[in-house]
PDB file of C-alpha atoms in Angstrom:
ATOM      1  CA  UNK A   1     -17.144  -3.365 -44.124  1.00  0.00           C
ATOM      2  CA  UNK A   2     -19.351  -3.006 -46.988  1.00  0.00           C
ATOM      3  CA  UNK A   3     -19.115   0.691 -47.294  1.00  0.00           C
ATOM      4  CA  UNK A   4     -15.264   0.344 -47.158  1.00  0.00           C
ATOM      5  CA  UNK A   5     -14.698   1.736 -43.628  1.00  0.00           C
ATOM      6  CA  UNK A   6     -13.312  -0.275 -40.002  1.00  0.00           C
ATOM      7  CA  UNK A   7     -15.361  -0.400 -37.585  1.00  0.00           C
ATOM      8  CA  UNK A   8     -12.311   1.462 -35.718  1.00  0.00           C
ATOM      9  CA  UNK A   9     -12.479   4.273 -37.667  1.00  0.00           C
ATOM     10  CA  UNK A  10     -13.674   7.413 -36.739  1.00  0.00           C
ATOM     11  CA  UNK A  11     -15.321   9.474 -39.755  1.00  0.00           C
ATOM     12  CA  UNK A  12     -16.584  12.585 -39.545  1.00  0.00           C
ATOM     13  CA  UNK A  13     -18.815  13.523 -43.156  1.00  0.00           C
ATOM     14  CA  UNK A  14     -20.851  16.312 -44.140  1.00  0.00           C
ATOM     15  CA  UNK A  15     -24.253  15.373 -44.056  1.00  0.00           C
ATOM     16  CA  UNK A  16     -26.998  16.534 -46.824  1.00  0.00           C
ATOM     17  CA  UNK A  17     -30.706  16.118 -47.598  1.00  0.00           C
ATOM     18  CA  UNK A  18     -31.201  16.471 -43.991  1.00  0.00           C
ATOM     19  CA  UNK A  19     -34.427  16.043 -42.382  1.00  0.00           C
ATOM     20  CA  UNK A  20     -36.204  14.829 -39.551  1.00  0.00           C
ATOM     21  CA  UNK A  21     -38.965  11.813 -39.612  1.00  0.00           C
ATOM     22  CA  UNK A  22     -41.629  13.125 -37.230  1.00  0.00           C
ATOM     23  CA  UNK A  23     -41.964  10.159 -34.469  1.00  0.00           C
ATOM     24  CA  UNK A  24     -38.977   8.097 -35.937  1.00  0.00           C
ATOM     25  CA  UNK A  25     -35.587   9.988 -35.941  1.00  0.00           C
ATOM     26  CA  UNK A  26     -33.920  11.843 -38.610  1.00  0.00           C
ATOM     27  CA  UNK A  27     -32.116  11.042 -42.041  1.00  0.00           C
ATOM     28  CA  UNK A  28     -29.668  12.068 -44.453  1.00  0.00           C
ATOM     29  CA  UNK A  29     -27.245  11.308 -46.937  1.00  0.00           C
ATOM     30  CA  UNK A  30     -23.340  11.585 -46.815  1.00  0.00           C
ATOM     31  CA  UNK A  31     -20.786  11.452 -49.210  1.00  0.00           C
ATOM     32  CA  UNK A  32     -18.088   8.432 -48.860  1.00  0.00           C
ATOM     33  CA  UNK A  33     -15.822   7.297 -51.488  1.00  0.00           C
ATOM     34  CA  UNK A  34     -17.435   9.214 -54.634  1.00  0.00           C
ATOM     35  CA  UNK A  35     -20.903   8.253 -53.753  1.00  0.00           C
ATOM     36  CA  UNK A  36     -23.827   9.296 -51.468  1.00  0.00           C
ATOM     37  CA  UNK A  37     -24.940   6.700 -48.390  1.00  0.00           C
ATOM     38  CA  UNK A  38     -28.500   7.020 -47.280  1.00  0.00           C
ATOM     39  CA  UNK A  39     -28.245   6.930 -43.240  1.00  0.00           C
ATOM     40  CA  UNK A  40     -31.147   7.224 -41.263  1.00  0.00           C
ATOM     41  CA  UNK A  41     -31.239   6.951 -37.546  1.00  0.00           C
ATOM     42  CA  UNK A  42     -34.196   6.623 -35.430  1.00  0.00           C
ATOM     43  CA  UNK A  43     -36.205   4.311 -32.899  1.00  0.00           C
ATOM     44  CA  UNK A  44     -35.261   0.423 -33.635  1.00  0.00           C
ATOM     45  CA  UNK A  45     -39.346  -0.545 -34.101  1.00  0.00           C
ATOM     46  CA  UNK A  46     -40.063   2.638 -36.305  1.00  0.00           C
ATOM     47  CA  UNK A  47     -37.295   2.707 -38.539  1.00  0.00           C
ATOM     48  CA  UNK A  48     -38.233  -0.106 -41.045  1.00  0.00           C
ATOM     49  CA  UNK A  49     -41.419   1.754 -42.232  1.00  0.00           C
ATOM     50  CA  UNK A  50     -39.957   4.836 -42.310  1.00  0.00           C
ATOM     51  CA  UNK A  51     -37.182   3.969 -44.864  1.00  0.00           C
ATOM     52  CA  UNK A  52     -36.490   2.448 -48.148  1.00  0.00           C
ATOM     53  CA  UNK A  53     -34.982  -0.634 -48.462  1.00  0.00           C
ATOM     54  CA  UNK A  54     -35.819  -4.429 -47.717  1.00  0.00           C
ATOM     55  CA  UNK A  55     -36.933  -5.201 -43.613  1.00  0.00           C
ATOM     56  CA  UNK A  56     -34.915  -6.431 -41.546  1.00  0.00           C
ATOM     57  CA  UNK A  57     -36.313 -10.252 -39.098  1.00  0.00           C
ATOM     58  CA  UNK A  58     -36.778  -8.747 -35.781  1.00  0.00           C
ATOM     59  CA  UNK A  59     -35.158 -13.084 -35.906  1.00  0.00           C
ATOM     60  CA  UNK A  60     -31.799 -11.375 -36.126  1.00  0.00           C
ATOM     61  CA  UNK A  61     -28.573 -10.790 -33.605  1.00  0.00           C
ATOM     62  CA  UNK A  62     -30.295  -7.593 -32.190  1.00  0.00           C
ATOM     63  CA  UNK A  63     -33.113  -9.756 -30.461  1.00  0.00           C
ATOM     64  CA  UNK A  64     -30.612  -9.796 -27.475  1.00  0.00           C
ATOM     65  CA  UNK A  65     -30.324  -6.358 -27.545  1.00  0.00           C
ATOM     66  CA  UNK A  66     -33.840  -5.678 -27.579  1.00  0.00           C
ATOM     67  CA  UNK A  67     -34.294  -7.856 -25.368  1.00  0.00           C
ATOM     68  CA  UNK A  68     -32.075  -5.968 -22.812  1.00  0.00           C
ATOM     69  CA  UNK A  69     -33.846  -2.772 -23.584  1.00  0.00           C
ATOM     70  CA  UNK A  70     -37.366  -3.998 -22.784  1.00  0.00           C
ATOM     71  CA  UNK A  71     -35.798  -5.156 -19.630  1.00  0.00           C
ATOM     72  CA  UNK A  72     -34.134  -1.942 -18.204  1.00  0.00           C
ATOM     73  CA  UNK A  73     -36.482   0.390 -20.034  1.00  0.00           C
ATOM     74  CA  UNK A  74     -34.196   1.755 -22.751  1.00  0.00           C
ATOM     75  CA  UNK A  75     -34.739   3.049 -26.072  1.00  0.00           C
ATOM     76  CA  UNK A  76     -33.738   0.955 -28.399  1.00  0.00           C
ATOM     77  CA  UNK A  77     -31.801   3.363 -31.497  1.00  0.00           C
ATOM     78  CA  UNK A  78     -31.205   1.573 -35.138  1.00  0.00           C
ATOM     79  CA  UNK A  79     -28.564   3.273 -37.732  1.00  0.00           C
ATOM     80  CA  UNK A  80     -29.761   2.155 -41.007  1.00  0.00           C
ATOM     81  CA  UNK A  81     -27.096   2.568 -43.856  1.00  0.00           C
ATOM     82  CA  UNK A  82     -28.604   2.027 -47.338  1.00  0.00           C
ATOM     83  CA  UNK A  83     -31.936   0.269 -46.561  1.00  0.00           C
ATOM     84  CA  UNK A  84     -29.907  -1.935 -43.682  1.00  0.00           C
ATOM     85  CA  UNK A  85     -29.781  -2.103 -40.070  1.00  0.00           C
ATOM     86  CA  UNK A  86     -26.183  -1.495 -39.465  1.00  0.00           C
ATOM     87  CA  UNK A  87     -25.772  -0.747 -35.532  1.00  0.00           C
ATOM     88  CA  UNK A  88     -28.146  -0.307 -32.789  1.00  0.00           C
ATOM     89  CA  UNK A  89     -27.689   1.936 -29.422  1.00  0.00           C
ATOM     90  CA  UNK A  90     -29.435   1.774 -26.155  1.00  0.00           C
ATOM     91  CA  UNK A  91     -30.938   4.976 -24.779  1.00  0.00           C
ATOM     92  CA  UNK A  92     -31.311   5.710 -21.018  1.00  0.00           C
ATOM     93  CA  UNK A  93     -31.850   7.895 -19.002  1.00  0.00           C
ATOM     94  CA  UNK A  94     -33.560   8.963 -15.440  1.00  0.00           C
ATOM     95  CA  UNK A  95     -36.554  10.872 -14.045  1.00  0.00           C
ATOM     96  CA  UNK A  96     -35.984  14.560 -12.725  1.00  0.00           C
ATOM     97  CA  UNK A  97     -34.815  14.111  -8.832  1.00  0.00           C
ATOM     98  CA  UNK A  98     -38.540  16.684  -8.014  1.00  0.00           C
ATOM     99  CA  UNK A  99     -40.604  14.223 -10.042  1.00  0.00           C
ATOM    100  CA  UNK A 100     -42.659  12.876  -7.045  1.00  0.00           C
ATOM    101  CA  UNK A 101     -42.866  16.333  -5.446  1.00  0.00           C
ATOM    102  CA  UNK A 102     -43.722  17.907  -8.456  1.00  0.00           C
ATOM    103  CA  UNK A 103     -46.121  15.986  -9.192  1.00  0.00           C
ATOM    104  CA  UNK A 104     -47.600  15.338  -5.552  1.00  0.00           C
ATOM    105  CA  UNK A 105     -47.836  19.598  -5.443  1.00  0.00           C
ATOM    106  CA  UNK A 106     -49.704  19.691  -9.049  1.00  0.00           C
ATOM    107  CA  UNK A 107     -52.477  17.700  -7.567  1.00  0.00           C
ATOM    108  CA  UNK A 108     -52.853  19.770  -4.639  1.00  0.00           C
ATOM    109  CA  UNK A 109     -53.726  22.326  -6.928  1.00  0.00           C
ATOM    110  CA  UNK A 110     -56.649  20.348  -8.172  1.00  0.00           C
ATOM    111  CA  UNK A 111     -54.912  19.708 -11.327  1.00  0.00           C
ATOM    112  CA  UNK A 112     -55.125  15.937 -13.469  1.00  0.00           C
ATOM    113  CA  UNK A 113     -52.214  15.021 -14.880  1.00  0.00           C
ATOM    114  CA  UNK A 114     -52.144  13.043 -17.717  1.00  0.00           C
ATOM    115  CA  UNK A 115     -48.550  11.939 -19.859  1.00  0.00           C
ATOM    116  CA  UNK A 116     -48.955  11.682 -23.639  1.00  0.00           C
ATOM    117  CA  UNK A 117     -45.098   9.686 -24.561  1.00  0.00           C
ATOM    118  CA  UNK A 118     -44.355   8.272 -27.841  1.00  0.00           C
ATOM    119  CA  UNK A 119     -41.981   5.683 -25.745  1.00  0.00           C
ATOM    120  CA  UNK A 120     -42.664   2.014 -25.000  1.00  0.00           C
ATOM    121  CA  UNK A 121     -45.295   1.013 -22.595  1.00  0.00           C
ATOM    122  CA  UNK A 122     -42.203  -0.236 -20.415  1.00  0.00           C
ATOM    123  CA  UNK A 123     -40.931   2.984 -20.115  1.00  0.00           C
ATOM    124  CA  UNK A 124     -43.413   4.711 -19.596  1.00  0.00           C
ATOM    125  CA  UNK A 125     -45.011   2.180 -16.847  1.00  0.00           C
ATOM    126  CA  UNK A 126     -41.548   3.240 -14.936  1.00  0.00           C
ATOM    127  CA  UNK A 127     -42.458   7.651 -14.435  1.00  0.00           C
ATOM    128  CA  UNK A 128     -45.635   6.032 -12.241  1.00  0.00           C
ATOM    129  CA  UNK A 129     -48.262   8.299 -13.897  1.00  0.00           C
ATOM    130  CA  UNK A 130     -51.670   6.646 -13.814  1.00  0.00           C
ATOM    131  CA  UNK A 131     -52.955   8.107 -16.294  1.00  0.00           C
ATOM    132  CA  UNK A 132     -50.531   7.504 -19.474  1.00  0.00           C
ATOM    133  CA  UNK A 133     -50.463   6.719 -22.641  1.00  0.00           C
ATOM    134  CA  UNK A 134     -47.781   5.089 -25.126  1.00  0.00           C
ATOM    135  CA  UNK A 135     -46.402   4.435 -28.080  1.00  0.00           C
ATOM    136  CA  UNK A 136     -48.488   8.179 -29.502  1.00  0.00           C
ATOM    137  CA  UNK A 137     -46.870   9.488 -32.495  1.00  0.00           C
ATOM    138  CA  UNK A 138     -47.532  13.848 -32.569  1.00  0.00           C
ATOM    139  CA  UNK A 139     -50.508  13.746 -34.474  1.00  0.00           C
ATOM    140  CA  UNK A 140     -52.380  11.445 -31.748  1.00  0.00           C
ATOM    141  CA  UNK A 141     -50.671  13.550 -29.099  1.00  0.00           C
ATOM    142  CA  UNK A 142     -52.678  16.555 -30.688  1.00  0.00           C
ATOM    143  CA  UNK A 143     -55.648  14.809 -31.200  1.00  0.00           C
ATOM    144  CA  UNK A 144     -55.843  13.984 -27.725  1.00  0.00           C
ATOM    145  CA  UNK A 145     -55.449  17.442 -26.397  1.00  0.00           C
ATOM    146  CA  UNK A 146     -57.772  18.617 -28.747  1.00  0.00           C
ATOM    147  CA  UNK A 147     -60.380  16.034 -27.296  1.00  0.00           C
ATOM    148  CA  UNK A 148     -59.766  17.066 -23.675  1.00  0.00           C
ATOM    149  CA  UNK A 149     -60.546  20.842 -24.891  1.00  0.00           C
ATOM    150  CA  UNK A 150     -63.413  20.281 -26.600  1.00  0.00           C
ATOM    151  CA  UNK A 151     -65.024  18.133 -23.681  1.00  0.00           C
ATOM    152  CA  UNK A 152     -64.295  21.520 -21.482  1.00  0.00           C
ATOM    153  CA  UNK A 153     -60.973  20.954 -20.270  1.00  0.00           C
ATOM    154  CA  UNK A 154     -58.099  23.574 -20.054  1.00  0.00           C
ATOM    155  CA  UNK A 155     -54.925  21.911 -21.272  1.00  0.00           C
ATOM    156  CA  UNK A 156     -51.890  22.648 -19.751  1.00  0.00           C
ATOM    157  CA  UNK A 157     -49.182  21.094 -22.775  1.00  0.00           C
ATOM    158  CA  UNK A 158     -45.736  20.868 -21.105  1.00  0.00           C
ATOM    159  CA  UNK A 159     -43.327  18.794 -23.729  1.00  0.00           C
ATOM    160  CA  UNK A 160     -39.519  19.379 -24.633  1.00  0.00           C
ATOM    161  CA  UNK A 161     -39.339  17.376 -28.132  1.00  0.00           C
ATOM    162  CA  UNK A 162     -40.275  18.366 -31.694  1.00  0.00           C
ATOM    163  CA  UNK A 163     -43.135  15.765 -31.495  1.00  0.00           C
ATOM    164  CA  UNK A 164     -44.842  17.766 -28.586  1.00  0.00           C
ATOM    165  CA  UNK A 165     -44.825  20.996 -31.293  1.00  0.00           C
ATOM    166  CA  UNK A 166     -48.299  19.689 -32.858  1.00  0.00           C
ATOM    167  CA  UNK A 167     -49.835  18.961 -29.204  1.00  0.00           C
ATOM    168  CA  UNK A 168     -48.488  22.108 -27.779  1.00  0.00           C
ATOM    169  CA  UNK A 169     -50.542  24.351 -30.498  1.00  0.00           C
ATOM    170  CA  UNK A 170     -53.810  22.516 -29.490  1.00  0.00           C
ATOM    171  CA  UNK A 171     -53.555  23.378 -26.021  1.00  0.00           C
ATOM    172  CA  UNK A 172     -55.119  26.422 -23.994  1.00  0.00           C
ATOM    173  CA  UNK A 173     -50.884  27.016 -22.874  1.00  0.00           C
ATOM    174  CA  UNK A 174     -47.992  25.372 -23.125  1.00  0.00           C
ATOM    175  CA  UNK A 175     -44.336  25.010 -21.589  1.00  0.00           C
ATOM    176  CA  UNK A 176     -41.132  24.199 -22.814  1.00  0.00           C
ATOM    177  CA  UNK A 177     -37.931  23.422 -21.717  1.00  0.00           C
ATOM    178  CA  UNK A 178     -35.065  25.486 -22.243  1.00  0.00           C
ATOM    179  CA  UNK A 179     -32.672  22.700 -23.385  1.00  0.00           C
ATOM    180  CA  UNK A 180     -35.585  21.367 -25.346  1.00  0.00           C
ATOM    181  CA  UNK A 181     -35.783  21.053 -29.166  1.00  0.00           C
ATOM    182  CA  UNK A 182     -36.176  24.817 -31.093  1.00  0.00           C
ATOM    183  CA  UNK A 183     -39.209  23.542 -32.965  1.00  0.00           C
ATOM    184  CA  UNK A 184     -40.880  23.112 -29.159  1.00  0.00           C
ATOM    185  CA  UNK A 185     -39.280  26.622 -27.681  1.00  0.00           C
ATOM    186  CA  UNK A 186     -41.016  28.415 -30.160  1.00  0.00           C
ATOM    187  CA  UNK A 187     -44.384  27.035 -30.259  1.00  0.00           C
ATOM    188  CA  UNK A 188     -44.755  27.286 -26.743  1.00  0.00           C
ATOM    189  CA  UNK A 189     -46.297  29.971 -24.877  1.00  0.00           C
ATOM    190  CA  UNK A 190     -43.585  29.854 -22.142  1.00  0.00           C
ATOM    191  CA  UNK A 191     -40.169  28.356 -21.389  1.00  0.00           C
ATOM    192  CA  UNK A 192     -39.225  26.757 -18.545  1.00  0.00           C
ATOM    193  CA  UNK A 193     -35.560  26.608 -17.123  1.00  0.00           C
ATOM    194  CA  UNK A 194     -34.098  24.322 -14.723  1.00  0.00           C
ATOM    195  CA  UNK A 195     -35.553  20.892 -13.666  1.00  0.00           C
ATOM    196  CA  UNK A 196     -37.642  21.561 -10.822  1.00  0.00           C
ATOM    197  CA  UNK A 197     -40.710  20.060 -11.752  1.00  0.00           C
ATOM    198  CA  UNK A 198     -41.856  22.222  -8.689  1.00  0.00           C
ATOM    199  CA  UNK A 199     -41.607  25.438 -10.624  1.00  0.00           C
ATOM    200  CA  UNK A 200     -44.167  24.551 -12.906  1.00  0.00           C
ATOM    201  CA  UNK A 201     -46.831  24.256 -10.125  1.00  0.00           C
ATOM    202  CA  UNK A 202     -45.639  27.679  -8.339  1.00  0.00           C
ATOM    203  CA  UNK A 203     -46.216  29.424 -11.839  1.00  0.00           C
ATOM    204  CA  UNK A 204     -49.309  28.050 -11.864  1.00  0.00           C
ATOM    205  CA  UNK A 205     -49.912  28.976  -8.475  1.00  0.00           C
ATOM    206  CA  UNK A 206     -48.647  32.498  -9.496  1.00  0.00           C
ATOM    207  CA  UNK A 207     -51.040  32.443 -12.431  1.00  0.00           C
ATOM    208  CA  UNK A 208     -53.972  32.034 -10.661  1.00  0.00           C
ATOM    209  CA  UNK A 209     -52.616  34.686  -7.822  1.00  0.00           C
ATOM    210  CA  UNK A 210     -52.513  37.116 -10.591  1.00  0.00           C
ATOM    211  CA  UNK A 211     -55.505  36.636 -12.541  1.00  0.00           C
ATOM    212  CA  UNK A 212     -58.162  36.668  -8.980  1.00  0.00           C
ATOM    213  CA  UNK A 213     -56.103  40.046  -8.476  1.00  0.00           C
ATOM    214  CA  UNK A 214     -57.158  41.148 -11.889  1.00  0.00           C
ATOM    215  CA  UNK A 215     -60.676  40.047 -11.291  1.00  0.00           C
ATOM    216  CA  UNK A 216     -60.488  41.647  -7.929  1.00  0.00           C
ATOM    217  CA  UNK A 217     -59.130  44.694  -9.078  1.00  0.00           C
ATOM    218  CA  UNK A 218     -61.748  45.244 -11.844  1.00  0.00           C
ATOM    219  CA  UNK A 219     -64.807  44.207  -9.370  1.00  0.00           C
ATOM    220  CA  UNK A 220     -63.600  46.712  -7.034  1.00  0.00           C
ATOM    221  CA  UNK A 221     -62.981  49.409  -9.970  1.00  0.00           C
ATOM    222  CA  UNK A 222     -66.797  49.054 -11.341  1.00  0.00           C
ATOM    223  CA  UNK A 223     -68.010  49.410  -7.649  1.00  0.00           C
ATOM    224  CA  UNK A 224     -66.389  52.013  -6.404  1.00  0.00           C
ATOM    225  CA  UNK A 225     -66.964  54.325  -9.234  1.00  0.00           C
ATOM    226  CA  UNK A 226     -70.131  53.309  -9.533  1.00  0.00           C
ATOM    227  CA  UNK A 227     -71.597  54.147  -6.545  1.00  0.00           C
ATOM    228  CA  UNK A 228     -69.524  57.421  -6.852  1.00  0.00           C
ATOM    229  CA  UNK A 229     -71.434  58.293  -9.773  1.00  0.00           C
ATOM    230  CA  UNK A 230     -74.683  57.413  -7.750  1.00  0.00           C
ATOM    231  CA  UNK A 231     -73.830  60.005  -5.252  1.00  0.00           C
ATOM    232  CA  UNK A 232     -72.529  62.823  -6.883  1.00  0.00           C
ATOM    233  CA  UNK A 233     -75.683  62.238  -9.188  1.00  0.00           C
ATOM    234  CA  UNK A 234     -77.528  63.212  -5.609  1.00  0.00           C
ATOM    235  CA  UNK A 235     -75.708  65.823  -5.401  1.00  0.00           C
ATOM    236  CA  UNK A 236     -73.920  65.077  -2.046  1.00  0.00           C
ATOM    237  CA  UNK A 237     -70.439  64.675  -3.136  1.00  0.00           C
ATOM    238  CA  UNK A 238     -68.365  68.037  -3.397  1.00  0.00           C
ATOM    239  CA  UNK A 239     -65.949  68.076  -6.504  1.00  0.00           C
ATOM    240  CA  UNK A 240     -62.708  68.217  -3.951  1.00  0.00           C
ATOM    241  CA  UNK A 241     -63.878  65.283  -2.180  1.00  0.00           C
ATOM    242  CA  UNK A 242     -64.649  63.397  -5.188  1.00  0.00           C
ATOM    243  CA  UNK A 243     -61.164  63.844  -6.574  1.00  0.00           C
ATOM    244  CA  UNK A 244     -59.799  62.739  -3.384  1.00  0.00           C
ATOM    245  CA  UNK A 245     -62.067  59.605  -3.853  1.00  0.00           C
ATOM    246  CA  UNK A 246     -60.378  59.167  -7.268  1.00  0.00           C
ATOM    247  CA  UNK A 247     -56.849  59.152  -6.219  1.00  0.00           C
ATOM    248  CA  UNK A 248     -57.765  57.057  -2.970  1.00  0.00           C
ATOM    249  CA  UNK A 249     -59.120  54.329  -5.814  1.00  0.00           C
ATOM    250  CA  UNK A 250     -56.476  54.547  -8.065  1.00  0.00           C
ATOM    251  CA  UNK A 251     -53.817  54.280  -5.172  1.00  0.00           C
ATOM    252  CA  UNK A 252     -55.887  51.054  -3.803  1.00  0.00           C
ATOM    253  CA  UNK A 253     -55.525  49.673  -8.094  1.00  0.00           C
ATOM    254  CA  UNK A 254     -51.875  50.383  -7.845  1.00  0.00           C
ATOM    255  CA  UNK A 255     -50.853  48.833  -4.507  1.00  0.00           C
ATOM    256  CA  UNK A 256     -52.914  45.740  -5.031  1.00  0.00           C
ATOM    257  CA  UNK A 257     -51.455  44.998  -8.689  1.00  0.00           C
ATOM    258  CA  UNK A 258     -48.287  45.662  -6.977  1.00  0.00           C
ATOM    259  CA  UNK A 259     -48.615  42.623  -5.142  1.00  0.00           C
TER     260      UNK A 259
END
């Protein structure tokens, strides 16, 4: 009511001065009866710091609401117009149906799997990953795969949001998903379509397939010519038979690569 418009209206303004609040949500500024609104949306306990204007009690009507949230696990969304909380929204949503077979074939691969989430601890208590952490804005997220590389690791970054962007360039590799944010799809090595968390280990799997057949295939190279130099150094190997060699190692190269 303060900004002159029903809460049974449906507006549709231009926004400008947009821009996104790493970890928080986005803002921007619209135009509404001959003079600009500051709106910023973003997560409930973030957006306070993250905008201008006086903070609002968390002893306020939206203690039921968050209240609700913590209890089902949602994300808990505040629409701040001009330095004040004007409307919350609660966020759900559910796990990939191939989470617990994803995850279960990972490990078989020898693989530890650790999730870096900026969500609440209650949320991400509920995925069922040991080994989690909470509540990380990107630059921690980063930090921590930077840690894990520099005590030997190889990290394996697999994110969908513009806050994984950061981690994602630390890493060894990374994934995306397709429907992911753009920021994410193009700092990652490779996208990943569909939501089979299976796929990830069988490219894995694939990975390693390929690279032993690389490191096979170059083992066998160095060998195989080397002990033909040996020979025809002795002088025991005609010419013909040699090139017959050649094309018999080349041929082996080829078929195996084609595997």
């Amino acid at each position: 009511p303060e900004i002159g418009v029903e809460s049974t209206d449906i507006v549709l303004l231009p926004v400008v001065d947009f821009e996104p609040i790493p970890a928080v949500g986005v803002r921007g500024r619209i135009s509404l009866k001959d003079r600009l609104v500051d709106v910023t949306v973003g997560r409930f306990e973030r957006i306070d710091s993250a905008t201008a204007g006086g903070l609002v009690s968390l002893n306020d009507p939206w203690q039921a609401v968050k209240n609700e949230a913590r209890q089902h696990g949602h994300q808990l969304i505040g629409v701040k117009v001009d330095g004040v909380i004007a409307a919350v929204a609660l966020v759900g949503e559910s796990a990939i149906d191939t989470l617990e077979r994803g995850l279960a074939k990972i490990e078989t691969l020898e693989l530890q799997v650790e999730l870096l989430s900026g969500d609440q601890s209650e949320r991400v208590d509920r995925i069922g990953i040991e080994a989690s952490s909470s509540g990380l804005n990107p630059t921690e997220k980063q930090q921590r795969c930077e840690v894990l590389a520099q005590s030997g690791r190889k990290v394996l970054f697999v994110g969908d949001g513009t806050n994984d962007a950061a981690a994602m360039g630390a890493s060894h590799a990374s994934i995306a998903t397709a429907g992911g944010a753009s920021l994410a799809v193009e700092a990652a090595d490779l996208v990943w379509y569909g939501r089979d968390l299976e796929s990830v280990a069988d490219g894995i799997s694939i990975c390693r397939d390929s690279v032993a057949t690389l490191r096979w295939t170059l083992r066998f190279a160095v060998l195989y010519n080397s002990l033909g130099m040996l020979v025809a150094a002795t002088g025991w190997l005609h010419p013909v038979f040699a090139v017959t060699l050649m094309l018999g190692s080349s041929l082996t190269v080829v078929l195996r690569a084609a595997r």
